[in-house]
mmCIF file of C-alpha atoms in Angstrom:
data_model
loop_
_atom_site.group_PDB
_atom_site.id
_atom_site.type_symbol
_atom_site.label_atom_id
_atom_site.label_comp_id
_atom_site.label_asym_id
_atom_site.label_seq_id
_atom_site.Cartn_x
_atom_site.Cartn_y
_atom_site.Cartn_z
ATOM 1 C CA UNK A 1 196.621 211.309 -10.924
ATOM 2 C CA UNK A 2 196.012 211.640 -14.770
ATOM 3 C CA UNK A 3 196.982 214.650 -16.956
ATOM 4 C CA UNK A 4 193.292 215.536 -17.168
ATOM 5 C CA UNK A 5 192.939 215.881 -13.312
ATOM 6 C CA UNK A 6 196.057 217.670 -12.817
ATOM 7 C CA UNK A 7 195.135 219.959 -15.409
ATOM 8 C CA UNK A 8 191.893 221.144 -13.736
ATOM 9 C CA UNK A 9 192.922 221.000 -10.444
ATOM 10 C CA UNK A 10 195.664 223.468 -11.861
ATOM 11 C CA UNK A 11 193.271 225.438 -13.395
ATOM 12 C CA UNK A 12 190.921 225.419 -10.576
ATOM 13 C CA UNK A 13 193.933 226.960 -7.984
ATOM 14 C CA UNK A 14 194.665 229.579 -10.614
ATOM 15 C CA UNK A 15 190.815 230.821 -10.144
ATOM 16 C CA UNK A 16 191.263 230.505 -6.694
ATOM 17 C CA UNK A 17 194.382 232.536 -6.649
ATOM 18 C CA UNK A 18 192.745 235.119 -9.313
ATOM 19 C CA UNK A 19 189.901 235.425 -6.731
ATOM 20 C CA UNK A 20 191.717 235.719 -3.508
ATOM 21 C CA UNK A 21 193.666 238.943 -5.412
ATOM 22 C CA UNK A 22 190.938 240.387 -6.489
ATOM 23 C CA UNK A 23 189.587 239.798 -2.711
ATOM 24 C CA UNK A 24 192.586 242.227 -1.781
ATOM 25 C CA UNK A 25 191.531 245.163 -4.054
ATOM 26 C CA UNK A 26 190.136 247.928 -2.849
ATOM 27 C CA UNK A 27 186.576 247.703 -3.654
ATOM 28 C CA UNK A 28 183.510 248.256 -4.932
ATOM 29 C CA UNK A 29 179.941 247.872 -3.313
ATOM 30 C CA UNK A 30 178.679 245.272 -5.647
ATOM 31 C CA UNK A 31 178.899 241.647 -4.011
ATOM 32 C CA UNK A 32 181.178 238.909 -5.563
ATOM 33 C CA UNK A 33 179.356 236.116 -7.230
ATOM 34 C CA UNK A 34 181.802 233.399 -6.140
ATOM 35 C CA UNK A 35 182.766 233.465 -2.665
ATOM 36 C CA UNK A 36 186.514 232.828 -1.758
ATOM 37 C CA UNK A 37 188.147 232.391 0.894
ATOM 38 C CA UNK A 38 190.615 235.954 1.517
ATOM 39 C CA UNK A 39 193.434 233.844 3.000
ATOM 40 C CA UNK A 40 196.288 234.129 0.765
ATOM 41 C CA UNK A 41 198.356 237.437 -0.561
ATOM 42 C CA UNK A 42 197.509 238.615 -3.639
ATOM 43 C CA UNK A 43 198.124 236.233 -6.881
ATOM 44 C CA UNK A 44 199.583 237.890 -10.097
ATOM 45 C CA UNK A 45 198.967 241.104 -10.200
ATOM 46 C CA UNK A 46 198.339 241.349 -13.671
ATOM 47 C CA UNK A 47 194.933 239.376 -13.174
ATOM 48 C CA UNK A 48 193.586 242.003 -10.838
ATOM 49 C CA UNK A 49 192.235 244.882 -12.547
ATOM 50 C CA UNK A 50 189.645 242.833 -14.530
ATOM 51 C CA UNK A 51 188.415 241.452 -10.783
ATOM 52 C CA UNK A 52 188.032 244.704 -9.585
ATOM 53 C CA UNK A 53 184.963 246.285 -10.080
ATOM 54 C CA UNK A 54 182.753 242.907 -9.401
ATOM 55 C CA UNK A 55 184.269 242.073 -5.998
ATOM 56 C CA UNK A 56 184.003 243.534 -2.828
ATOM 57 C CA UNK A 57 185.326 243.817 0.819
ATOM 58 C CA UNK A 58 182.782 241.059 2.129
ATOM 59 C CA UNK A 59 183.792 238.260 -1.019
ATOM 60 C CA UNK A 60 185.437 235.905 2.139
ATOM 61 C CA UNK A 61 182.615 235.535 3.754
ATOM 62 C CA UNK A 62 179.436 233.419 3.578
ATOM 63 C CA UNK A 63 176.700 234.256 1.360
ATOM 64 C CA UNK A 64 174.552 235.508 4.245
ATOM 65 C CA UNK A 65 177.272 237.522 5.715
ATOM 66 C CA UNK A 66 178.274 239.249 2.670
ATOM 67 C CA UNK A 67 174.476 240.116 2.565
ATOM 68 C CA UNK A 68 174.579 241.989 5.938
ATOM 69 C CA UNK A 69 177.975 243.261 4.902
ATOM 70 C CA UNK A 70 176.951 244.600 2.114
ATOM 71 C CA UNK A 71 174.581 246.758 4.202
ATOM 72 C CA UNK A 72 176.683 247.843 6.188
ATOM 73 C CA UNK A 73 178.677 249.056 3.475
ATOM 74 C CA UNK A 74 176.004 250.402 1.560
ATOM 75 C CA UNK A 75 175.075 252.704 4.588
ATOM 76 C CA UNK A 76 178.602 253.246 5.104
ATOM 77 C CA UNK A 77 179.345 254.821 1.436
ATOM 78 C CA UNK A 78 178.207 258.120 1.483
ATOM 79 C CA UNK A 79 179.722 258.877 5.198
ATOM 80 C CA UNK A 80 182.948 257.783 3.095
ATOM 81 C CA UNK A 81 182.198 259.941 0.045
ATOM 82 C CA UNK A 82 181.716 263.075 2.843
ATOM 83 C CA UNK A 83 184.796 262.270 4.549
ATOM 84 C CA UNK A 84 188.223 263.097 2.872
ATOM 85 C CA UNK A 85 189.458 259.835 1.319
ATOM 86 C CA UNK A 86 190.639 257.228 3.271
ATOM 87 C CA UNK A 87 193.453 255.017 1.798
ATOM 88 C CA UNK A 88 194.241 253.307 4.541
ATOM 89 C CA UNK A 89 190.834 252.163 5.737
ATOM 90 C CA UNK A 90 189.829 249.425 3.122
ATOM 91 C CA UNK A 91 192.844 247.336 3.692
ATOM 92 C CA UNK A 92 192.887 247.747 7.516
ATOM 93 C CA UNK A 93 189.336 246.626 7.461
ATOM 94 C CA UNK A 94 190.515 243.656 5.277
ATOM 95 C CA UNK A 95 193.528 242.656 7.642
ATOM 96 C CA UNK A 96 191.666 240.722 10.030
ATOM 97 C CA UNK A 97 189.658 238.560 8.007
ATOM 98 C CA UNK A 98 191.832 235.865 6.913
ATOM 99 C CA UNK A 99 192.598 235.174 10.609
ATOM 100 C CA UNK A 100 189.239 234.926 11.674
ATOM 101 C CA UNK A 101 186.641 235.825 9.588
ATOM 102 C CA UNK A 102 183.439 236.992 12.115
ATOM 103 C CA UNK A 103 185.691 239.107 14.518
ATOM 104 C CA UNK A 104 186.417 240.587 10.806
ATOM 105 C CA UNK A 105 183.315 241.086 10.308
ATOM 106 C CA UNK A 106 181.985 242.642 13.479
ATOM 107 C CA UNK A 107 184.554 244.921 13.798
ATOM 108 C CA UNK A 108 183.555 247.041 10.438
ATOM 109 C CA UNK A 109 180.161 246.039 11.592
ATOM 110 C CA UNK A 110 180.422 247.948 14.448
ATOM 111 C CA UNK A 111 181.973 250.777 12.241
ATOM 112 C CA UNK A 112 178.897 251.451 10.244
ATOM 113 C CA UNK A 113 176.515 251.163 13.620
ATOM 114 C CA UNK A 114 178.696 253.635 15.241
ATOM 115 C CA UNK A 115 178.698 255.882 12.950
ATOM 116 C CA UNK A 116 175.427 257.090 13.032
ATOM 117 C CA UNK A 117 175.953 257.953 16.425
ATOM 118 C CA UNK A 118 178.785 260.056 16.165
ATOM 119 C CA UNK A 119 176.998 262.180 13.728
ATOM 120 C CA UNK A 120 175.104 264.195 16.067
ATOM 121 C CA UNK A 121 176.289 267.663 14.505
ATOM 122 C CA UNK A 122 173.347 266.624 11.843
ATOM 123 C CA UNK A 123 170.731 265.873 14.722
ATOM 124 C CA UNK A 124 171.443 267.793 17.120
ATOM 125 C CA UNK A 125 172.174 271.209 15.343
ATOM 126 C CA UNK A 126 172.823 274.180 17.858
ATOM 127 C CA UNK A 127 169.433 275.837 19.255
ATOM 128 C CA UNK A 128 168.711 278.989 17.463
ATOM 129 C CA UNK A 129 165.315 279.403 19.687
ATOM 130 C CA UNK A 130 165.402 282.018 22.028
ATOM 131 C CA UNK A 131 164.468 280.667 25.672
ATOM 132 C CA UNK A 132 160.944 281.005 26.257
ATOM 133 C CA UNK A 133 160.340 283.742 28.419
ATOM 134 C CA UNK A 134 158.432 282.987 31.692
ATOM 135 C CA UNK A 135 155.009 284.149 31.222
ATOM 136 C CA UNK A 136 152.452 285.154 34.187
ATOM 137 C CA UNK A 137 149.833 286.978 32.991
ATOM 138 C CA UNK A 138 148.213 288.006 36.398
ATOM 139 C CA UNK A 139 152.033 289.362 37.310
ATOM 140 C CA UNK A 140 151.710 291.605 33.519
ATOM 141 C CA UNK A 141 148.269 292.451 33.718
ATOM 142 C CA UNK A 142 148.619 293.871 37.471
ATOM 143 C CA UNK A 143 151.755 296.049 36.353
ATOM 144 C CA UNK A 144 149.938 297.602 33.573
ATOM 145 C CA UNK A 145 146.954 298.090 36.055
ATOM 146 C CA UNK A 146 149.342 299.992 38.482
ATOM 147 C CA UNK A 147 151.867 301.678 35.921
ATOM 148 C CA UNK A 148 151.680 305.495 36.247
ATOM 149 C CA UNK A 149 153.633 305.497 32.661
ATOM 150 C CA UNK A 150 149.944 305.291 31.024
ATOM 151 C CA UNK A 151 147.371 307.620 32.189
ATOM 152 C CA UNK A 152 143.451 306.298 32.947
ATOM 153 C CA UNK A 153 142.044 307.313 30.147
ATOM 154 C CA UNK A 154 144.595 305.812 27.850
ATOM 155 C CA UNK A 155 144.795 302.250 30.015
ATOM 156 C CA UNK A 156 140.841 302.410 29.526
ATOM 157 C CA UNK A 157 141.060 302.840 25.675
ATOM 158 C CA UNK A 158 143.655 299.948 25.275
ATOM 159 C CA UNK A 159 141.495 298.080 27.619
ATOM 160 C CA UNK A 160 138.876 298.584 25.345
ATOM 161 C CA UNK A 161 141.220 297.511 22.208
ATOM 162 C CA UNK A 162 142.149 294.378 24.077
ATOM 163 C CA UNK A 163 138.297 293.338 24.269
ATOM 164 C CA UNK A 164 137.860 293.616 20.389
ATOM 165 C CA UNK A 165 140.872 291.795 20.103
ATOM 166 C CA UNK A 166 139.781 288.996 21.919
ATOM 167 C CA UNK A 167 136.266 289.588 20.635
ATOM 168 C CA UNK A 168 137.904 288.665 17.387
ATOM 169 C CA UNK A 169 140.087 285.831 18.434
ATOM 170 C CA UNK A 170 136.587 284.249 20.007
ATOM 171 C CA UNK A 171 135.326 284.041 16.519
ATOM 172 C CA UNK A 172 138.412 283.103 15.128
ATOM 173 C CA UNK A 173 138.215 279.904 17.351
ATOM 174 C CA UNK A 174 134.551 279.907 16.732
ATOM 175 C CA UNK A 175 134.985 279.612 12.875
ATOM 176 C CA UNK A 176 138.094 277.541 12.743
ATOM 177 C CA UNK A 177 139.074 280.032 9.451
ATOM 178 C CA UNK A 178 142.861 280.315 9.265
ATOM 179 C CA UNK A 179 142.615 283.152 7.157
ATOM 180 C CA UNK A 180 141.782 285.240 9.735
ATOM 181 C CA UNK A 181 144.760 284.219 11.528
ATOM 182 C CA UNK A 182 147.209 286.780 9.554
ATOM 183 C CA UNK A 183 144.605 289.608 10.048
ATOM 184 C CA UNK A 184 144.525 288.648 14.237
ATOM 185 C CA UNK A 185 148.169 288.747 14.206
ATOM 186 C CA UNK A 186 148.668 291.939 12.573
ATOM 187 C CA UNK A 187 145.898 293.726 15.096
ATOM 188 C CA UNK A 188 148.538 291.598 17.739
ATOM 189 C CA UNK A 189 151.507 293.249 16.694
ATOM 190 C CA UNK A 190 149.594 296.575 16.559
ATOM 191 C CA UNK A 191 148.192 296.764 20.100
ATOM 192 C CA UNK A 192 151.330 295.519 21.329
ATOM 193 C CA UNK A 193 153.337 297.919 19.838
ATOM 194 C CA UNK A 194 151.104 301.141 21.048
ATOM 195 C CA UNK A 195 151.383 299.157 24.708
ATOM 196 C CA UNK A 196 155.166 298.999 24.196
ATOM 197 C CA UNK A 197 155.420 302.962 22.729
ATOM 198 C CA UNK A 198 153.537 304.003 25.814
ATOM 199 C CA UNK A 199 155.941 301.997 28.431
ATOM 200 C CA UNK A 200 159.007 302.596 26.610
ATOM 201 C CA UNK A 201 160.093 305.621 28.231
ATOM 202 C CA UNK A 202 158.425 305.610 31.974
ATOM 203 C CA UNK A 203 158.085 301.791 32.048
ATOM 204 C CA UNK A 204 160.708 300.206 30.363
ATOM 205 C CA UNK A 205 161.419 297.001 32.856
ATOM 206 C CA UNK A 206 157.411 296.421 31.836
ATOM 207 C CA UNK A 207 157.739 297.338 28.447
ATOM 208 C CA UNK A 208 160.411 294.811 28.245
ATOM 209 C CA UNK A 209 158.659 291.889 29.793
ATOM 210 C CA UNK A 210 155.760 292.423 27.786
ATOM 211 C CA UNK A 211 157.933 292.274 24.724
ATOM 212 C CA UNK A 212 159.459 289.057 25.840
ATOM 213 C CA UNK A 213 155.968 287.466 26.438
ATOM 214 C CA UNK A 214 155.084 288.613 23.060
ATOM 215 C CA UNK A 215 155.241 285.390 21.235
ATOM 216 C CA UNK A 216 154.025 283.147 24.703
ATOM 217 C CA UNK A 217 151.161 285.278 24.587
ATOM 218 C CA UNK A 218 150.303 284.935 21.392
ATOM 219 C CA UNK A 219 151.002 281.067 21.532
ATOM 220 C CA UNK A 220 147.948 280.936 24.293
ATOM 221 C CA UNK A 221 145.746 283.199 22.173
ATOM 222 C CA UNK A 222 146.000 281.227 19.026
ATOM 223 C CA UNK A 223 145.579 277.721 21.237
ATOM 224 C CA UNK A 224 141.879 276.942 21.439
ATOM 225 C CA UNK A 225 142.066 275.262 25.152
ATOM 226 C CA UNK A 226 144.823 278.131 26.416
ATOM 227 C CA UNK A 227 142.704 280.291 24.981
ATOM 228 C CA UNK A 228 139.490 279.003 26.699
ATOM 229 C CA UNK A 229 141.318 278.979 30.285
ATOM 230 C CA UNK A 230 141.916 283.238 29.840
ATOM 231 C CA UNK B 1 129.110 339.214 59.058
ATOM 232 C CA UNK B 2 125.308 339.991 57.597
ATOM 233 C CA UNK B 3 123.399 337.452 56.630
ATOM 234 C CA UNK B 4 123.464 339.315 53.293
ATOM 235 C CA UNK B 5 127.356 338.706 52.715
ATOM 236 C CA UNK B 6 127.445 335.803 54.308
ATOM 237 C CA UNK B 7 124.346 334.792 51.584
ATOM 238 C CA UNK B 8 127.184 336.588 48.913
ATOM 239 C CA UNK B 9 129.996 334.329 49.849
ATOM 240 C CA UNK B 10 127.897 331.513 49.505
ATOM 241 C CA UNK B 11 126.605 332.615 45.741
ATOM 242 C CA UNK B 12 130.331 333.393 44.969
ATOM 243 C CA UNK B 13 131.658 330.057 46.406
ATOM 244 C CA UNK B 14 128.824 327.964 44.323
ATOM 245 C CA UNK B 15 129.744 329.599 41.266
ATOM 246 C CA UNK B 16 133.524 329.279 41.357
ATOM 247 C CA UNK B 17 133.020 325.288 42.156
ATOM 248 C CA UNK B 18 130.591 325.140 39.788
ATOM 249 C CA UNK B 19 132.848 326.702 37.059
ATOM 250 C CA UNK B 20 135.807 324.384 38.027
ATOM 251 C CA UNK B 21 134.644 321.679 35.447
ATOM 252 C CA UNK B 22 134.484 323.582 33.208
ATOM 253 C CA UNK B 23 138.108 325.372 32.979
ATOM 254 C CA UNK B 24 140.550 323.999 31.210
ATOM 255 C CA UNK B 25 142.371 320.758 32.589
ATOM 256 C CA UNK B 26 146.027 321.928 32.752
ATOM 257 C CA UNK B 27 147.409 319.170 34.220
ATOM 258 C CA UNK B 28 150.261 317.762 32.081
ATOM 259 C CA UNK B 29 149.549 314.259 32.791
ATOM 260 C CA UNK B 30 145.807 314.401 31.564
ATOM 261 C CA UNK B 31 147.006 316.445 28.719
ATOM 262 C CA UNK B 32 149.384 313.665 27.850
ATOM 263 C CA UNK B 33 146.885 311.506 28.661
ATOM 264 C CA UNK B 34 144.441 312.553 26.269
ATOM 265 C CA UNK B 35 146.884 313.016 23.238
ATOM 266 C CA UNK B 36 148.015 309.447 23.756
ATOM 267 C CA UNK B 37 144.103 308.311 23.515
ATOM 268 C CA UNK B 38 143.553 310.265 20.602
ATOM 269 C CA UNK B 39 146.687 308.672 18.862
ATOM 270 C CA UNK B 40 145.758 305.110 19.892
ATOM 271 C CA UNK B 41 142.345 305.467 18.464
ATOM 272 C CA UNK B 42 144.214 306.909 15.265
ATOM 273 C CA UNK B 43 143.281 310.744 14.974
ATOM 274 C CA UNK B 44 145.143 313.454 14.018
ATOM 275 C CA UNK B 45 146.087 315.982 16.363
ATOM 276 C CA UNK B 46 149.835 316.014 17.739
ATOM 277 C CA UNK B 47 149.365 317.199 20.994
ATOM 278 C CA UNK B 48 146.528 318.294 23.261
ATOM 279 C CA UNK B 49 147.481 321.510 24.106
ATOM 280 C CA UNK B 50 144.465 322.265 26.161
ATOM 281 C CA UNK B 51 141.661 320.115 27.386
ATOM 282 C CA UNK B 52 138.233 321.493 28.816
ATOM 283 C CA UNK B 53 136.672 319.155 31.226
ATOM 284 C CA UNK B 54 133.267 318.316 30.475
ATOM 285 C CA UNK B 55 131.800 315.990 33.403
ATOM 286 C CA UNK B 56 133.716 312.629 34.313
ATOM 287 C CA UNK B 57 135.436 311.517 32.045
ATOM 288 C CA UNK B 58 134.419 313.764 29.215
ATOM 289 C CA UNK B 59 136.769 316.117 27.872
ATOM 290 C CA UNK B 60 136.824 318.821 24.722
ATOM 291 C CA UNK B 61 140.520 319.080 23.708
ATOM 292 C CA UNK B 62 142.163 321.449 21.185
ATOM 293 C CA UNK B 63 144.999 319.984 19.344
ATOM 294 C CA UNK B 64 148.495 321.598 18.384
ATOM 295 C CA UNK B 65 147.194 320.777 14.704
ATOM 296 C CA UNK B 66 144.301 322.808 15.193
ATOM 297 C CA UNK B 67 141.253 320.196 15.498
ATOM 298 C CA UNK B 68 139.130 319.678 18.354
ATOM 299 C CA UNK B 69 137.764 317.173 19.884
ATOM 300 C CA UNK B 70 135.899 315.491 22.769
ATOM 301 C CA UNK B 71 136.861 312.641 24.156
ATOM 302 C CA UNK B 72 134.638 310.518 27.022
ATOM 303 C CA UNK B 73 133.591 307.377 28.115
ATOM 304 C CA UNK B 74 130.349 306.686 27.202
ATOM 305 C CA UNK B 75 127.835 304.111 29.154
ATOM 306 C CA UNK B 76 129.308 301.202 27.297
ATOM 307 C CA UNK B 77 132.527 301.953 28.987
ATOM 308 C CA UNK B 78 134.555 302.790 25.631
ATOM 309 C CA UNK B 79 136.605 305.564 25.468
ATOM 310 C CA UNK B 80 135.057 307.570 22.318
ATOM 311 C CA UNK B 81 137.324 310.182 20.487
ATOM 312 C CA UNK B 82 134.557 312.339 18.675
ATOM 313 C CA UNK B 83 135.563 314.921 16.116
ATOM 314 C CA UNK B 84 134.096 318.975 17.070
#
């Protein structure tokens, strides 16, 4: 072996060694443009810093890994940057590699896929919808035939309110004009409240119940088929 | 009895039933009744304090605030709260 040829292979184990420890740094998401192999401890220390910010995690592994790595990691940052800071987790993700490098792989793999799942507190959040209230409008409208809390006259005046309203919603679904929608809902919330202030007192199991159906009623009334079925 | 107070008791007995429209409806529930159809259809008036029966359905009613009116159905079927 000449001078010349121990010289570079010299040289070429000194990149080698400069690579592998920068391989054991803690990271950053940007792939390595030389791949190395993540076998060895760390070389000089000294040579480190300046290998730092243009290697990552995934720098052991084939070109097409790294590539799938580097997804993984890239979906994987900003669960890290929400989570307190974890010191411990880059180098026990690197640990297994040098042994063998795709069970290394799948495991942080596997990381990043489960992840998502065990984020259902952003899904799923807690229901803040009320339970919809069982609605049978032959059961309502035969109690408010039947209540003695409203007297004839009165039940035939609301009776007669209820036809306008409807009257109106008929158009409504006739015209297909949403502005009208606001006005309808106000005449709603009306009727239903002089219904309610006339239970209230004599009626209140039916004044409740008609309460609770207030939003399933209007739900049918504002639905073009439900509202064709009344 | 004569035919002549028997012809009496008749005139008398007409008269009263045919006088019992028109007295006033005293009944608290058609008083309450009508005050709660003059507020739905957005009058003034309170309370009914009396109510003078008309025919069916067809009532004049004095309010607590002073105003009158007459309520009815008419042939439509609508309950009509008409100012007097």
């Amino acid at each position: 072996m000449t001078l010349g040829n121990s010289a570079g292979a010299l040289v070429v184990s000194v990149l080698l060694l400069l690579g592998q420890a920068s391989d054991k740094t803690p990271t950053s998401p940007r792939p390595t443009d030389e791949p190395t192999t993540p076998v060895e401890p760390p070389g000089p220390s000294g040579s480190a810093p300046p290998a730092k910010p243009s290697v990552s995690h995934e720098s052991g592994t084939p070109p097409g890994r790294t590539a799938t790595g580097r997804l993984a990691q890239r979906e994987s940052v900003p669960q890290q940057a929400s989570q307190p800071p974890k010191a411990s987790a880059p180098p026990a993700e690197s640990e297994p590699r040098p042994e063998t490098a795709p069970a290394a792989e799948t495991a942080p793999r596997r990381e990043t896929t489960t992840r998502p799942e065990t984020a259902p507190p952003i899904e799923a959040p807690p229901p803040t919808a009320p339970p919809a209230a069982p609605l049978d409008l032959g059961s309502l409208e035969k109690r408010l035939r039947e209540t003695e809390a409203i007297g004839a006259f009165t039940k035939l005046s609301l009776k007669n309110q209820v036809d306008d309203l409807l009257a109106d919603f008929r158009e409504y679904h006739k015209s297909h004009d949403r502005s009208m929608l606001t006005r309808l809902r106000q005449a709603y919330d009306l009727l239903l409240m002089k219904v309610l202030s006339l239970l209230q007192d004599n009626d209140p199991a039916l004044a409740r119940d008609i309460a609770s159906s207030r939003e399933a009623l209007w739900r049918i009334l504002t639905d073009p088929d439900k509202f064709k079925n009344l | 009895m004569s035919r002549r107070a028997m012809a009496g008791a008749l005139i008398a007995s007409t008269a009263m039933l045919s006088a019992a429209p028109v007295r006033a409806a005293d009944d608290p529930a058609v008083l309450k009744d009508l005050t709660a159809v003059i507020a739905l259809q957005g009058q003034p008036c309170g309370q009914v304090l009396t109510a003078t029966k008309q025919g069916d359905n067809d009532y004049v009613v004095a309010c607590k605030d002073g105003s009158r009116y007459r309520v009815f159905v008419n042939a439509e079927g609508r309950v009509v709260v008409q100012k007097q």
